[in-house]
Amino acid sequence: MFWYLLGRRSGRASAAQALVVLALAAGCATSHPGSSPITTTVAPITTEPITTETTPAPPPPPAPTAALAKGALPDPALTPGEALPGVTAAQVCHAGWARAHRDVPEAERHAVFAAYGVPYAQRGGYELDHLISLELGGDNAQANLWPEPHDRPGLPGSQTKDIIENRLHDLVCSGRLDLAIAQRAVAANWQTALAGHSSSP
């Protein structure tokens, strides 16, 4: 009897195990509605062209006028020369006259360089000079000013003109040269203003 009961129990257990296996197999084979396969999308890699910013070159400075291109003489159309009205030899020969009457505003300085086409940043190579010097009664008006180049080999400039106008001043103050004549000579051509005159006694 014992072996009979044991055999029946074993048969039932085997049957139960078989049902569990079948159920699992059916579950794996069944697809669930609403489920979808997982897909992975890779975004395309795009490259943008590399642009390099370039700074435009500054425009070239304006060309100097013909007068400055050929030498240290001013353009007579821009700088004809101008003397103070009514100035006398006694006044210009008074000590400190030129220093007391030197008055050229900054705006006028810029205007003179601009009129001659010389960039103001290059003013170190020039002297803003009075054609008729202050020592000879020259005015501070723009008509008496120009950017005079400094001395260069073979080309007399501002330093040479200083020597000439100092000699003319000595002649005027010693009574050997009329002030008006000295003014006209410098305005016409300062390089030849001493021609025919001597600074010796």
GROMACS .gro file of C-alpha atoms in nm:
model
  201
    1MET     CA    1   0.000   0.000   0.000
    2PHE     CA    2   0.284   0.235   0.086
    3TRP     CA    3   0.449   0.202  -0.252
    4TYR     CA    4   0.119   0.252  -0.428
    5LEU     CA    5   0.054   0.584  -0.256
    6LEU     CA    6   0.411   0.696  -0.316
    7GLY     CA    7   0.378   0.627  -0.689
    8ARG     CA    8   0.058   0.830  -0.718
    9ARG     CA    9   0.216   1.127  -0.542
   10SER     CA   10   0.518   1.112  -0.768
   11GLY     CA   11   0.299   1.107  -1.074
   12ARG     CA   12   0.105   1.411  -0.958
   13ALA     CA   13   0.427   1.602  -0.892
   14SER     CA   14   0.562   1.524  -1.236
   15ALA     CA   15   0.238   1.639  -1.395
   16ALA     CA   16   0.249   1.966  -1.202
   17GLN     CA   17   0.606   2.029  -1.305
   18ALA     CA   18   0.515   1.969  -1.668
   19LEU     CA   19   0.233   2.223  -1.649
   20VAL     CA   20   0.469   2.487  -1.505
   21VAL     CA   21   0.719   2.432  -1.787
   22LEU     CA   22   0.446   2.461  -2.050
   23ALA     CA   23   0.320   2.785  -1.896
   24LEU     CA   24   0.662   2.940  -1.897
   25ALA     CA   25   0.720   2.839  -2.255
   26ALA     CA   26   0.387   2.989  -2.361
   27GLY     CA   27   0.468   3.318  -2.181
   28CYS     CA   28   0.799   3.355  -2.358
   29ALA     CA   29   0.638   3.295  -2.696
   30THR     CA   30   0.357   3.546  -2.635
   31SER     CA   31   0.416   3.897  -2.758
   32HIS     CA   32   0.282   4.187  -2.554
   33PRO     CA   33   0.067   4.432  -2.743
   34GLY     CA   34   0.190   4.788  -2.746
   35SER     CA   35   0.554   4.696  -2.712
   36SER     CA   36   0.788   4.805  -2.988
   37PRO     CA   37   1.150   4.726  -3.064
   38ILE     CA   38   1.404   4.964  -2.914
   39THR     CA   39   1.591   5.160  -3.180
   40THR     CA   40   1.887   5.394  -3.129
   41THR     CA   41   1.917   5.704  -3.347
   42VAL     CA   42   2.258   5.866  -3.388
   43ALA     CA   43   2.248   6.233  -3.481
   44PRO     CA   44   2.463   6.315  -3.781
   45ILE     CA   45   2.778   6.517  -3.705
   46THR     CA   46   2.794   6.839  -3.901
   47THR     CA   47   3.097   7.064  -3.930
   48GLU     CA   48   3.074   7.435  -3.999
   49PRO     CA   49   3.343   7.610  -4.203
   50ILE     CA   50   3.594   7.801  -3.991
   51THR     CA   51   3.598   8.171  -4.077
   52THR     CA   52   3.890   8.397  -3.996
   53GLU     CA   53   3.824   8.767  -3.941
   54THR     CA   54   4.074   8.994  -4.110
   55THR     CA   55   4.134   9.358  -4.019
   56PRO     CA   56   4.143   9.580  -4.325
   57ALA     CA   57   4.469   9.765  -4.377
   58PRO     CA   58   4.456  10.135  -4.286
   59PRO     CA   59   4.434  10.371  -4.582
   60PRO     CA   60   4.766  10.524  -4.691
   61PRO     CA   61   4.834  10.876  -4.568
   62PRO     CA   62   4.744  11.153  -4.809
   63ALA     CA   63   5.019  11.260  -5.045
   64PRO     CA   64   5.200  11.580  -4.944
   65THR     CA   65   5.155  11.893  -5.147
   66ALA     CA   66   5.396  11.966  -5.428
   67ALA     CA   67   5.571  12.229  -5.213
   68LEU     CA   68   5.658  11.983  -4.938
   69ALA     CA   69   5.746  11.713  -5.187
   70LYS     CA   70   6.018  11.927  -5.347
   71GLY     CA   71   6.161  12.092  -5.037
   72ALA     CA   72   6.112  12.305  -4.730
   73LEU     CA   73   5.948  12.604  -4.897
   74PRO     CA   74   5.579  12.649  -4.817
   75ASP     CA   75   5.298  12.649  -5.070
   76PRO     CA   76   5.237  13.020  -5.141
   77ALA     CA   77   4.868  12.951  -5.199
   78LEU     CA   78   4.838  12.814  -4.844
   79THR     CA   79   5.108  13.016  -4.670
   80PRO     CA   80   5.171  13.353  -4.838
   81GLY     CA   81   5.304  13.499  -4.514
   82GLU     CA   82   5.138  13.753  -4.288
   83ALA     CA   83   5.276  14.014  -4.049
   84LEU     CA   84   5.107  14.177  -3.752
   85PRO     CA   85   4.945  14.503  -3.868
   86GLY     CA   86   5.141  14.813  -3.764
   87VAL     CA   87   5.424  14.627  -3.591
   88THR     CA   88   5.747  14.826  -3.564
   89ALA     CA   89   6.116  14.746  -3.538
   90ALA     CA   90   6.122  14.889  -3.188
   91GLN     CA   91   5.860  14.636  -3.080
   92VAL     CA   92   6.018  14.326  -3.231
   93CYS     CA   93   6.359  14.425  -3.098
   94HIS     CA   94   6.229  14.441  -2.742
   95ALA     CA   95   6.354  14.144  -2.539
   96GLY     CA   96   6.089  13.873  -2.502
   97TRP     CA   97   5.869  13.996  -2.789
   98ALA     CA   98   5.854  13.663  -2.976
   99ARG     CA   99   5.793  13.457  -2.662
  100ALA     CA  100   5.513  13.687  -2.547
  101HIS     CA  101   5.336  13.676  -2.886
  102ARG     CA  102   5.359  13.305  -2.966
  103ASP     CA  103   5.001  13.179  -2.958
  104VAL     CA  104   4.892  12.898  -3.193
  105PRO     CA  105   4.587  12.704  -3.068
  106GLU     CA  106   4.585  12.325  -3.098
  107ALA     CA  107   4.296  12.333  -3.345
  108GLU     CA  108   4.494  12.565  -3.572
  109ARG     CA  109   4.795  12.333  -3.557
  110HIS     CA  110   4.581  12.042  -3.676
  111ALA     CA  111   4.430  12.257  -3.951
  112VAL     CA  112   4.774  12.356  -4.085
  113PHE     CA  113   4.897  11.997  -4.103
  114ALA     CA  114   4.571  11.886  -4.264
  115ALA     CA  115   4.592  12.161  -4.527
  116TYR     CA  116   4.936  12.032  -4.630
  117GLY     CA  117   4.829  11.668  -4.629
  118VAL     CA  118   5.069  11.575  -4.349
  119PRO     CA  119   4.925  11.334  -4.087
  120TYR     CA  120   4.941  11.502  -3.749
  121ALA     CA  121   5.085  11.184  -3.601
  122GLN     CA  122   5.399  11.250  -3.810
  123ARG     CA  123   5.449  11.602  -3.674
  124GLY     CA  124   5.775  11.495  -3.507
  125GLY     CA  125   5.952  11.530  -3.842
  126TYR     CA  126   5.839  11.889  -3.883
  127GLU     CA  127   5.832  12.225  -3.710
  128LEU     CA  128   5.509  12.420  -3.722
  129ASP     CA  129   5.686  12.733  -3.835
  130HIS     CA  130   5.599  13.095  -3.896
  131LEU     CA  131   5.703  13.195  -4.247
  132ILE     CA  132   5.757  13.554  -4.128
  133SER     CA  133   5.907  13.476  -3.791
  134LEU     CA  134   5.771  13.623  -3.470
  135GLU     CA  135   6.109  13.795  -3.427
  136LEU     CA  136   6.029  13.987  -3.748
  137GLY     CA  137   5.671  14.069  -3.650
  138GLY     CA  138   5.502  13.764  -3.803
  139ASP     CA  139   5.140  13.682  -3.723
  140ASN     CA  140   5.002  13.359  -3.571
  141ALA     CA  141   4.743  13.337  -3.849
  142GLN     CA  142   4.720  13.016  -4.054
  143ALA     CA  143   4.832  13.214  -4.360
  144ASN     CA  144   5.171  13.251  -4.191
  145LEU     CA  145   5.212  12.888  -4.077
  146TRP     CA  146   5.323  12.565  -4.240
  147PRO     CA  147   5.473  12.229  -4.138
  148GLU     CA  148   5.838  12.284  -4.221
  149PRO     CA  149   6.057  11.972  -4.250
  150HIS     CA  150   6.370  11.959  -4.039
  151ASP     CA  151   6.710  11.979  -4.204
  152ARG     CA  152   6.805  11.678  -4.413
  153PRO     CA  153   7.119  11.605  -4.615
  154GLY     CA  154   7.117  11.841  -4.912
  155LEU     CA  155   6.789  12.002  -4.805
  156PRO     CA  156   6.787  12.299  -4.565
  157GLY     CA  157   6.493  12.301  -4.328
  158SER     CA  158   6.375  12.442  -3.999
  159GLN     CA  159   6.718  12.458  -3.831
  160THR     CA  160   6.869  12.651  -4.122
  161LYS     CA  161   6.572  12.889  -4.132
  162ASP     CA  162   6.620  12.966  -3.760
  163ILE     CA  163   6.975  13.081  -3.834
  164ILE     CA  164   6.865  13.300  -4.127
  165GLU     CA  165   6.580  13.470  -3.940
  166ASN     CA  166   6.806  13.536  -3.639
  167ARG     CA  167   7.052  13.713  -3.871
  168LEU     CA  168   6.772  13.916  -4.025
  169HIS     CA  169   6.652  14.011  -3.678
  170ASP     CA  170   7.002  14.133  -3.590
  171LEU     CA  171   7.014  14.344  -3.910
  172VAL     CA  172   6.676  14.500  -3.836
  173CYS     CA  173   6.757  14.576  -3.475
  174SER     CA  174   7.095  14.728  -3.569
  175GLY     CA  175   6.923  14.962  -3.815
  176ARG     CA  176   7.090  14.812  -4.121
  177LEU     CA  177   6.776  14.658  -4.270
  178ASP     CA  178   6.422  14.787  -4.285
  179LEU     CA  179   6.171  14.562  -4.112
  180ALA     CA  180   5.923  14.564  -4.403
  181ILE     CA  181   6.198  14.466  -4.647
  182ALA     CA  182   6.303  14.177  -4.424
  183GLN     CA  183   5.942  14.059  -4.400
  184ARG     CA  184   5.892  14.066  -4.776
  185ALA     CA  185   6.219  13.885  -4.840
  186VAL     CA  186   6.131  13.601  -4.603
  187ALA     CA  187   5.779  13.568  -4.741
  188ALA     CA  188   5.911  13.545  -5.098
  189ASN     CA  189   6.179  13.282  -5.027
  190TRP     CA  190   6.334  13.245  -4.685
  191GLN     CA  191   6.631  13.054  -4.830
  192THR     CA  192   6.745  13.361  -5.026
  193ALA     CA  193   6.628  13.626  -4.780
  194LEU     CA  194   6.984  13.717  -4.679
  195ALA     CA  195   7.100  13.773  -5.035
  196GLY     CA  196   7.256  14.117  -5.065
  197HIS     CA  197   7.266  14.167  -4.688
  198SER     CA  198   7.539  14.108  -4.437
  199SER     CA  199   7.516  14.052  -4.065
  200SER     CA  200   7.863  14.194  -4.007
  201PRO     CA  201   7.904  14.559  -3.893
   0.00000   0.00000   0.00000
